[in-house]
Amino acid sequence: VISQSGDDLYALREFRPGDTLSAVHWKSSAKTGNLRVKEFAHGGFHSFTLFLHILDPETQRMVSSPVLEQRVSETASLAYHLMRRGDEVRLKTHDYESSSGNSEAHLESILTYLALVGFSTPHIKAAETNA
């Protein structure tokens, strides 16, 4: 997972579950008695690229079904949670790259692709056309 975000401090806000401790503004938190978190330009949201490795690097063949299922499940969960909190997500595999976005339609497109990973390319192309 690669994360990119703006560097300019935009505002301070209350700490929310899921915020990292590295985002805490300690001086302001000490003064107010409540954890305060730094938000950066772009509203504090980030853009993530999720890389799904579905090929075995040694054989260049599809990984085993249990491995593929685990990776797809983790990738779908990450995409869902990141987009629900407002972050933008892009998905990449060895032969696919989505655009970056955070709309419901974008999430549905990514989840549809992930549901079809491991099937032939025509099935995936048909799903993208119908989404």
PDB file of C-alpha atoms in Angstrom:
ATOM      1  CA  VAL A   1       0.000   0.000   0.000  1.00  0.00           C
ATOM      2  CA  ILE A   2       1.326   3.399  -0.962  1.00  0.00           C
ATOM      3  CA  SER A   3      -0.045   6.541   0.650  1.00  0.00           C
ATOM      4  CA  GLN A   4       0.251  10.081  -0.604  1.00  0.00           C
ATOM      5  CA  SER A   5      -1.111  13.218   1.024  1.00  0.00           C
ATOM      6  CA  GLY A   6      -0.733  16.971   1.108  1.00  0.00           C
ATOM      7  CA  ASP A   7       2.006  18.479   3.248  1.00  0.00           C
ATOM      8  CA  ASP A   8       0.380  21.773   4.273  1.00  0.00           C
ATOM      9  CA  LEU A   9      -1.252  21.876   7.717  1.00  0.00           C
ATOM     10  CA  TYR A  10      -4.922  22.731   7.234  1.00  0.00           C
ATOM     11  CA  ALA A  11      -6.544  22.462  10.676  1.00  0.00           C
ATOM     12  CA  LEU A  12      -6.692  20.646  14.003  1.00  0.00           C
ATOM     13  CA  ARG A  13      -9.625  18.425  14.923  1.00  0.00           C
ATOM     14  CA  GLU A  14     -10.668  15.974  17.634  1.00  0.00           C
ATOM     15  CA  PHE A  15      -9.021  12.544  17.595  1.00  0.00           C
ATOM     16  CA  ARG A  16     -11.212   9.802  16.037  1.00  0.00           C
ATOM     17  CA  PRO A  17     -10.818   6.016  16.137  1.00  0.00           C
ATOM     18  CA  GLY A  18      -8.522   4.996  13.299  1.00  0.00           C
ATOM     19  CA  ASP A  19      -6.339   8.111  13.525  1.00  0.00           C
ATOM     20  CA  THR A  20      -2.640   7.403  13.918  1.00  0.00           C
ATOM     21  CA  LEU A  21      -0.682   8.701  16.880  1.00  0.00           C
ATOM     22  CA  SER A  22       1.783  10.290  14.460  1.00  0.00           C
ATOM     23  CA  ALA A  23      -1.024  12.686  13.435  1.00  0.00           C
ATOM     24  CA  VAL A  24      -1.605  13.891  17.021  1.00  0.00           C
ATOM     25  CA  HIS A  25      -0.693  17.528  17.667  1.00  0.00           C
ATOM     26  CA  TRP A  26       0.754  17.013  21.134  1.00  0.00           C
ATOM     27  CA  LYS A  27       1.124  20.665  22.172  1.00  0.00           C
ATOM     28  CA  SER A  28      -2.520  21.471  21.395  1.00  0.00           C
ATOM     29  CA  SER A  29      -3.628  18.201  23.004  1.00  0.00           C
ATOM     30  CA  ALA A  30      -1.791  19.095  26.217  1.00  0.00           C
ATOM     31  CA  LYS A  31      -3.377  22.564  26.325  1.00  0.00           C
ATOM     32  CA  THR A  32      -6.946  21.357  25.738  1.00  0.00           C
ATOM     33  CA  GLY A  33      -6.773  18.076  27.634  1.00  0.00           C
ATOM     34  CA  ASN A  34      -8.171  16.262  24.571  1.00  0.00           C
ATOM     35  CA  LEU A  35      -6.289  14.576  21.773  1.00  0.00           C
ATOM     36  CA  ARG A  36      -6.131  16.880  18.729  1.00  0.00           C
ATOM     37  CA  VAL A  37      -5.133  15.620  15.287  1.00  0.00           C
ATOM     38  CA  LYS A  38      -3.449  17.502  12.461  1.00  0.00           C
ATOM     39  CA  GLU A  39      -5.363  17.691   9.174  1.00  0.00           C
ATOM     40  CA  PHE A  40      -3.446  18.528   6.066  1.00  0.00           C
ATOM     41  CA  ALA A  41      -4.431  20.149   2.780  1.00  0.00           C
ATOM     42  CA  HIS A  42      -7.113  18.165   0.953  1.00  0.00           C
ATOM     43  CA  GLY A  43      -9.122  17.841   4.191  1.00  0.00           C
ATOM     44  CA  GLY A  44      -6.771  15.355   5.758  1.00  0.00           C
ATOM     45  CA  PHE A  45      -7.808  12.616   3.362  1.00  0.00           C
ATOM     46  CA  HIS A  46      -5.248  10.558   1.514  1.00  0.00           C
ATOM     47  CA  SER A  47      -4.909   8.746  -1.762  1.00  0.00           C
ATOM     48  CA  PHE A  48      -3.963   5.065  -1.600  1.00  0.00           C
ATOM     49  CA  THR A  49      -2.853   2.633  -4.270  1.00  0.00           C
ATOM     50  CA  LEU A  50      -3.580  -0.981  -3.354  1.00  0.00           C
ATOM     51  CA  PHE A  51      -1.387  -3.529  -5.134  1.00  0.00           C
ATOM     52  CA  LEU A  52      -2.922  -6.992  -5.417  1.00  0.00           C
ATOM     53  CA  HIS A  53      -0.285  -9.591  -6.282  1.00  0.00           C
ATOM     54  CA  ILE A  54      -2.155 -12.485  -7.885  1.00  0.00           C
ATOM     55  CA  LEU A  55       0.771 -14.084  -9.705  1.00  0.00           C
ATOM     56  CA  ASP A  56       3.491 -16.201  -8.118  1.00  0.00           C
ATOM     57  CA  PRO A  57       6.747 -14.306  -8.839  1.00  0.00           C
ATOM     58  CA  GLU A  58       8.662 -17.529  -9.530  1.00  0.00           C
ATOM     59  CA  THR A  59       6.209 -19.231 -11.888  1.00  0.00           C
ATOM     60  CA  GLN A  60       4.205 -16.234 -13.164  1.00  0.00           C
ATOM     61  CA  ARG A  61       1.092 -18.360 -12.603  1.00  0.00           C
ATOM     62  CA  MET A  62      -1.924 -17.564 -10.482  1.00  0.00           C
ATOM     63  CA  VAL A  63      -1.305 -18.092  -6.755  1.00  0.00           C
ATOM     64  CA  SER A  64      -3.191 -20.941  -5.070  1.00  0.00           C
ATOM     65  CA  SER A  65      -6.902 -20.479  -4.337  1.00  0.00           C
ATOM     66  CA  PRO A  66      -6.481 -20.081  -0.542  1.00  0.00           C
ATOM     67  CA  VAL A  67      -3.750 -17.453  -1.020  1.00  0.00           C
ATOM     68  CA  LEU A  68      -5.772 -15.630  -3.671  1.00  0.00           C
ATOM     69  CA  GLU A  69      -8.889 -15.665  -1.502  1.00  0.00           C
ATOM     70  CA  GLN A  70      -6.969 -14.225   1.475  1.00  0.00           C
ATOM     71  CA  ARG A  71      -5.367 -11.472  -0.615  1.00  0.00           C
ATOM     72  CA  VAL A  72      -8.634 -10.541  -2.311  1.00  0.00           C
ATOM     73  CA  SER A  73     -10.456 -10.455   1.036  1.00  0.00           C
ATOM     74  CA  GLU A  74      -7.811  -8.208   2.613  1.00  0.00           C
ATOM     75  CA  THR A  75      -7.737  -5.899  -0.415  1.00  0.00           C
ATOM     76  CA  ALA A  76     -11.542  -5.602  -0.496  1.00  0.00           C
ATOM     77  CA  SER A  77     -11.615  -4.817   3.223  1.00  0.00           C
ATOM     78  CA  LEU A  78      -8.912  -2.159   2.877  1.00  0.00           C
ATOM     79  CA  ALA A  79     -10.636  -0.539  -0.104  1.00  0.00           C
ATOM     80  CA  TYR A  80     -13.977  -0.508   1.709  1.00  0.00           C
ATOM     81  CA  HIS A  81     -12.669   1.001   4.951  1.00  0.00           C
ATOM     82  CA  LEU A  82     -10.410   3.577   3.293  1.00  0.00           C
ATOM     83  CA  MET A  83     -13.175   4.806   1.015  1.00  0.00           C
ATOM     84  CA  ARG A  84     -15.733   4.889   3.843  1.00  0.00           C
ATOM     85  CA  ARG A  85     -13.554   7.360   5.725  1.00  0.00           C
ATOM     86  CA  GLY A  86     -13.208   9.525   2.598  1.00  0.00           C
ATOM     87  CA  ASP A  87      -9.840   8.461   1.223  1.00  0.00           C
ATOM     88  CA  GLU A  88      -9.307   7.896  -2.487  1.00  0.00           C
ATOM     89  CA  VAL A  89      -8.341   4.394  -3.612  1.00  0.00           C
ATOM     90  CA  ARG A  90      -6.748   3.027  -6.777  1.00  0.00           C
ATOM     91  CA  LEU A  91      -6.331  -0.724  -7.387  1.00  0.00           C
ATOM     92  CA  LYS A  92      -3.448  -2.252  -9.358  1.00  0.00           C
ATOM     93  CA  THR A  93      -2.671  -5.819 -10.399  1.00  0.00           C
ATOM     94  CA  HIS A  94      -0.189  -7.173 -12.931  1.00  0.00           C
ATOM     95  CA  ASP A  95      -2.617  -6.398 -15.784  1.00  0.00           C
ATOM     96  CA  TYR A  96      -5.190  -3.974 -14.359  1.00  0.00           C
ATOM     97  CA  GLU A  97      -5.262  -0.470 -12.935  1.00  0.00           C
ATOM     98  CA  SER A  98      -8.353   1.387 -11.803  1.00  0.00           C
ATOM     99  CA  SER A  99      -8.685   5.119 -11.636  1.00  0.00           C
ATOM    100  CA  SER A 100      -8.440   6.819  -8.251  1.00  0.00           C
ATOM    101  CA  GLY A 101     -11.699   7.696  -6.521  1.00  0.00           C
ATOM    102  CA  ASN A 102     -13.924   7.388  -3.469  1.00  0.00           C
ATOM    103  CA  SER A 103     -17.489   7.314  -4.796  1.00  0.00           C
ATOM    104  CA  GLU A 104     -19.957   4.476  -4.223  1.00  0.00           C
ATOM    105  CA  ALA A 105     -19.730   3.610  -7.937  1.00  0.00           C
ATOM    106  CA  HIS A 106     -15.934   3.455  -7.696  1.00  0.00           C
ATOM    107  CA  LEU A 107     -16.092   1.169  -4.663  1.00  0.00           C
ATOM    108  CA  GLU A 108     -18.610  -1.066  -6.436  1.00  0.00           C
ATOM    109  CA  SER A 109     -16.333  -1.237  -9.483  1.00  0.00           C
ATOM    110  CA  ILE A 110     -13.334  -2.286  -7.368  1.00  0.00           C
ATOM    111  CA  LEU A 111     -15.351  -4.862  -5.414  1.00  0.00           C
ATOM    112  CA  THR A 112     -16.768  -6.286  -8.661  1.00  0.00           C
ATOM    113  CA  TYR A 113     -13.276  -6.624 -10.096  1.00  0.00           C
ATOM    114  CA  LEU A 114     -12.060  -8.332  -6.914  1.00  0.00           C
ATOM    115  CA  ALA A 115     -15.016 -10.733  -6.959  1.00  0.00           C
ATOM    116  CA  LEU A 116     -13.988 -11.859 -10.444  1.00  0.00           C
ATOM    117  CA  VAL A 117     -10.218 -12.097  -9.974  1.00  0.00           C
ATOM    118  CA  GLY A 118      -9.114 -15.576 -10.954  1.00  0.00           C
ATOM    119  CA  PHE A 119     -11.727 -15.901 -13.675  1.00  0.00           C
ATOM    120  CA  SER A 120     -10.924 -15.285 -17.327  1.00  0.00           C
ATOM    121  CA  THR A 121     -10.385 -11.734 -18.561  1.00  0.00           C
ATOM    122  CA  PRO A 122     -13.646 -11.640 -20.599  1.00  0.00           C
ATOM    123  CA  HIS A 123     -15.654 -12.087 -17.365  1.00  0.00           C
ATOM    124  CA  ILE A 124     -13.828  -9.159 -15.785  1.00  0.00           C
ATOM    125  CA  LYS A 125     -14.249  -6.931 -18.848  1.00  0.00           C
ATOM    126  CA  ALA A 126     -17.985  -7.728 -18.913  1.00  0.00           C
ATOM    127  CA  ALA A 127     -18.320  -6.783 -15.234  1.00  0.00           C
ATOM    128  CA  GLU A 128     -16.530  -3.480 -15.824  1.00  0.00           C
ATOM    129  CA  THR A 129     -18.809  -2.700 -18.761  1.00  0.00           C
ATOM    130  CA  ASN A 130     -21.932  -3.391 -16.696  1.00  0.00           C
ATOM    131  CA  ALA A 131     -20.756  -1.384 -13.641  1.00  0.00           C
TER     132      ALA A 131
END
